[in-house]
Amino acid sequence: PTTPPEASRFVDSHTLRIGPRAKVGHVLSLAPLVEIGRVTGQLDVLVTQGALAGAVAAGFDSDLIRTRLTLIAPLSDPVERLLTQASTVLGRGEYVISQGFLWVEDPEVREMLRTRRPTADLFVDPSPPAGLLIVAGVEIERLARRCRSLGVEIIVGGEVYRTHSTHPPGRKRSSGSIPSVKAQGASQRRGSGTRSRAGQSSGTLKAQKRKKSG
């Protein structure tokens, strides 16, 4: 009697021996999940902690890995435990886009910038120690203005950053209107002076004509 082909199985805790009855597509699907072991005579693949960790990091979830492996052979207990460990989430971190990092060593100043109304919306909360993460889209000009309103100067490239203008918008408009008013007053004075001189000249000519006629 002929001996039936050997089925795929785990020959030890982490070594999966591929039998001749395994489908080629199923075997190829293991490529990103395992390491290559023996290839002479038999095809052995290794299901190691490093291989599974790399697969999870590449985006394969534990359920998909388990499904692909069990299509070849039942899992060994050590591999089952490795899959459980690989699927365990120890914690989560949230990715937040940041414009930059403002280094503030004084904790009282840092807390003031983080909590006071003029600057609270400029920073990511919570921020790491010794500084404040700047919210994406906040330009240096707005940052410097808001912080300076609380008495805090911003240093860029080793020098204090100076805003483009220190005058509030209302003062700009009022100072711009003053020269125009003065200019109008000056033109009126010049015009009145011209009319006065013209009147004097006219009176002089009339006086000269009366002398000639006399």
PDB file of N, CA, C and O in Angstrom, residues 75-102:
ATOM      1  N   LEU A  75      -2.190  25.373  14.909  1.00  0.00           N
ATOM      2  CA  LEU A  75      -1.123  26.095  15.589  1.00  0.00           C
ATOM      3  C   LEU A  75      -0.624  25.337  16.811  1.00  0.00           C
ATOM      4  O   LEU A  75      -1.392  24.678  17.515  1.00  0.00           O
ATOM      5  N   SER A  76       0.668  25.474  17.060  1.00  0.00           N
ATOM      6  CA  SER A  76       1.220  24.950  18.308  1.00  0.00           C
ATOM      7  C   SER A  76       0.913  25.920  19.439  1.00  0.00           C
ATOM      8  O   SER A  76       0.617  27.099  19.210  1.00  0.00           O
ATOM      9  N   ASP A  77       0.978  25.434  20.664  1.00  0.00           N
ATOM     10  CA  ASP A  77       0.680  26.294  21.810  1.00  0.00           C
ATOM     11  C   ASP A  77       1.634  27.490  21.905  1.00  0.00           C
ATOM     12  O   ASP A  77       1.188  28.617  22.171  1.00  0.00           O
ATOM     13  N   PRO A  78       2.946  27.296  21.698  1.00  0.00           N
ATOM     14  CA  PRO A  78       3.841  28.464  21.757  1.00  0.00           C
ATOM     15  C   PRO A  78       3.511  29.519  20.694  1.00  0.00           C
ATOM     16  O   PRO A  78       3.587  30.723  20.977  1.00  0.00           O
ATOM     17  N   VAL A  79       3.163  29.091  19.494  1.00  0.00           N
ATOM     18  CA  VAL A  79       2.804  30.060  18.448  1.00  0.00           C
ATOM     19  C   VAL A  79       1.501  30.765  18.810  1.00  0.00           C
ATOM     20  O   VAL A  79       1.343  31.968  18.586  1.00  0.00           O
ATOM     21  N   GLU A  80       0.567  30.036  19.388  1.00  0.00           N
ATOM     22  CA  GLU A  80      -0.694  30.648  19.820  1.00  0.00           C
ATOM     23  C   GLU A  80      -0.421  31.736  20.856  1.00  0.00           C
ATOM     24  O   GLU A  80      -1.038  32.816  20.822  1.00  0.00           O
ATOM     25  N   ARG A  81       0.501  31.460  21.775  1.00  0.00           N
ATOM     26  CA  ARG A  81       0.839  32.460  22.781  1.00  0.00           C
ATOM     27  C   ARG A  81       1.533  33.670  22.157  1.00  0.00           C
ATOM     28  O   ARG A  81       1.301  34.820  22.565  1.00  0.00           O
ATOM     29  N   LEU A  82       2.381  33.405  21.182  1.00  0.00           N
ATOM     30  CA  LEU A  82       3.041  34.521  20.499  1.00  0.00           C
ATOM     31  C   LEU A  82       2.027  35.422  19.803  1.00  0.00           C
ATOM     32  O   LEU A  82       2.152  36.652  19.827  1.00  0.00           O
ATOM     33  N   LEU A  83       1.031  34.827  19.190  1.00  0.00           N
ATOM     34  CA  LEU A  83       0.002  35.622  18.525  1.00  0.00           C
ATOM     35  C   LEU A  83      -0.798  36.445  19.535  1.00  0.00           C
ATOM     36  O   LEU A  83      -1.161  37.601  19.265  1.00  0.00           O
ATOM     37  N   THR A  84      -1.055  35.868  20.678  1.00  0.00           N
ATOM     38  CA  THR A  84      -1.775  36.607  21.717  1.00  0.00           C
ATOM     39  C   THR A  84      -0.957  37.796  22.197  1.00  0.00           C
ATOM     40  O   THR A  84      -1.486  38.916  22.377  1.00  0.00           O
ATOM     41  N   GLN A  85       0.338  37.576  22.390  1.00  0.00           N
ATOM     42  CA  GLN A  85       1.201  38.677  22.815  1.00  0.00           C
ATOM     43  C   GLN A  85       1.290  39.758  21.744  1.00  0.00           C
ATOM     44  O   GLN A  85       1.282  40.954  22.055  1.00  0.00           O
ATOM     45  N   ALA A  86       1.383  39.315  20.492  1.00  0.00           N
ATOM     46  CA  ALA A  86       1.519  40.287  19.405  1.00  0.00           C
ATOM     47  C   ALA A  86       0.274  41.150  19.251  1.00  0.00           C
ATOM     48  O   ALA A  86       0.352  42.305  18.807  1.00  0.00           O
ATOM     49  N   SER A  87      -0.882  40.617  19.608  1.00  0.00           N
ATOM     50  CA  SER A  87      -2.129  41.359  19.456  1.00  0.00           C
ATOM     51  C   SER A  87      -2.455  42.223  20.661  1.00  0.00           C
ATOM     52  O   SER A  87      -3.421  42.993  20.625  1.00  0.00           O
ATOM     53  N   THR A  88      -1.672  42.117  21.721  1.00  0.00           N
ATOM     54  CA  THR A  88      -1.946  42.886  22.933  1.00  0.00           C
ATOM     55  C   THR A  88      -1.527  44.339  22.737  1.00  0.00           C
ATOM     56  O   THR A  88      -0.413  44.624  22.292  1.00  0.00           O
ATOM     57  N   VAL A  89      -2.438  45.254  23.055  1.00  0.00           N
ATOM     58  CA  VAL A  89      -2.160  46.692  22.955  1.00  0.00           C
ATOM     59  C   VAL A  89      -1.849  47.213  24.350  1.00  0.00           C
ATOM     60  O   VAL A  89      -2.700  47.192  25.240  1.00  0.00           O
ATOM     61  N   LEU A  90      -0.622  47.663  24.560  1.00  0.00           N
ATOM     62  CA  LEU A  90      -0.202  48.151  25.876  1.00  0.00           C
ATOM     63  C   LEU A  90      -0.628  49.593  26.123  1.00  0.00           C
ATOM     64  O   LEU A  90      -0.780  50.011  27.268  1.00  0.00           O
ATOM     65  N   GLY A  91      -0.805  50.335  25.077  1.00  0.00           N
ATOM     66  CA  GLY A  91      -1.196  51.738  25.221  1.00  0.00           C
ATOM     67  C   GLY A  91      -1.358  52.364  23.851  1.00  0.00           C
ATOM     68  O   GLY A  91      -1.081  51.736  22.821  1.00  0.00           O
ATOM     69  N   ARG A  92      -1.814  53.602  23.824  1.00  0.00           N
ATOM     70  CA  ARG A  92      -2.022  54.307  22.560  1.00  0.00           C
ATOM     71  C   ARG A  92      -1.422  55.698  22.639  1.00  0.00           C
ATOM     72  O   ARG A  92      -1.414  56.330  23.694  1.00  0.00           O
ATOM     73  N   GLY A  93      -0.925  56.152  21.514  1.00  0.00           N
ATOM     74  CA  GLY A  93      -0.441  57.518  21.392  1.00  0.00           C
ATOM     75  C   GLY A  93      -1.152  58.193  20.244  1.00  0.00           C
ATOM     76  O   GLY A  93      -1.409  57.570  19.209  1.00  0.00           O
ATOM     77  N   GLU A  94      -1.501  59.450  20.422  1.00  0.00           N
ATOM     78  CA  GLU A  94      -2.219  60.196  19.390  1.00  0.00           C
ATOM     79  C   GLU A  94      -1.245  61.078  18.626  1.00  0.00           C
ATOM     80  O   GLU A  94      -0.494  61.853  19.220  1.00  0.00           O
ATOM     81  N   TYR A  95      -1.272  60.968  17.296  1.00  0.00           N
ATOM     82  CA  TYR A  95      -0.422  61.784  16.436  1.00  0.00           C
ATOM     83  C   TYR A  95      -1.088  63.137  16.222  1.00  0.00           C
ATOM     84  O   TYR A  95      -2.228  63.225  15.769  1.00  0.00           O
ATOM     85  N   VAL A  96      -0.370  64.207  16.571  1.00  0.00           N
ATOM     86  CA  VAL A  96      -0.880  65.559  16.423  1.00  0.00           C
ATOM     87  C   VAL A  96       0.132  66.373  15.624  1.00  0.00           C
ATOM     88  O   VAL A  96       1.314  66.390  15.952  1.00  0.00           O
ATOM     89  N   ILE A  97      -0.335  67.022  14.571  1.00  0.00           N
ATOM     90  CA  ILE A  97       0.554  67.870  13.769  1.00  0.00           C
ATOM     91  C   ILE A  97       0.901  69.124  14.561  1.00  0.00           C
ATOM     92  O   ILE A  97       0.042  69.753  15.165  1.00  0.00           O
ATOM     93  N   SER A  98       2.182  69.480  14.563  1.00  0.00           N
ATOM     94  CA  SER A  98       2.647  70.631  15.332  1.00  0.00           C
ATOM     95  C   SER A  98       3.456  71.559  14.439  1.00  0.00           C
ATOM     96  O   SER A  98       4.153  71.121  13.520  1.00  0.00           O
ATOM     97  N   GLN A  99       3.346  72.851  14.706  1.00  0.00           N
ATOM     98  CA  GLN A  99       4.102  73.849  13.955  1.00  0.00           C
ATOM     99  C   GLN A  99       5.541  73.951  14.434  1.00  0.00           C
ATOM    100  O   GLN A  99       6.441  74.233  13.665  1.00  0.00           O
ATOM    101  N   GLY A 100       5.746  73.707  15.705  1.00  0.00           N
ATOM    102  CA  GLY A 100       7.089  73.825  16.266  1.00  0.00           C
ATOM    103  C   GLY A 100       7.042  73.598  17.766  1.00  0.00           C
ATOM    104  O   GLY A 100       6.001  73.257  18.332  1.00  0.00           O
ATOM    105  N   PHE A 101       8.182  73.798  18.408  1.00  0.00           N
ATOM    106  CA  PHE A 101       8.297  73.590  19.846  1.00  0.00           C
ATOM    107  C   PHE A 101       8.878  74.843  20.475  1.00  0.00           C
ATOM    108  O   PHE A 101       9.943  75.309  20.067  1.00  0.00           O
ATOM    109  N   LEU A 102       8.155  75.408  21.412  1.00  0.00           N
ATOM    110  CA  LEU A 102       8.607  76.609  22.116  1.00  0.00           C
ATOM    111  C   LEU A 102       9.241  76.189  23.434  1.00  0.00           C
ATOM    112  O   LEU A 102       8.568  75.689  24.328  1.00  0.00           O
TER     113      LEU A 102
END
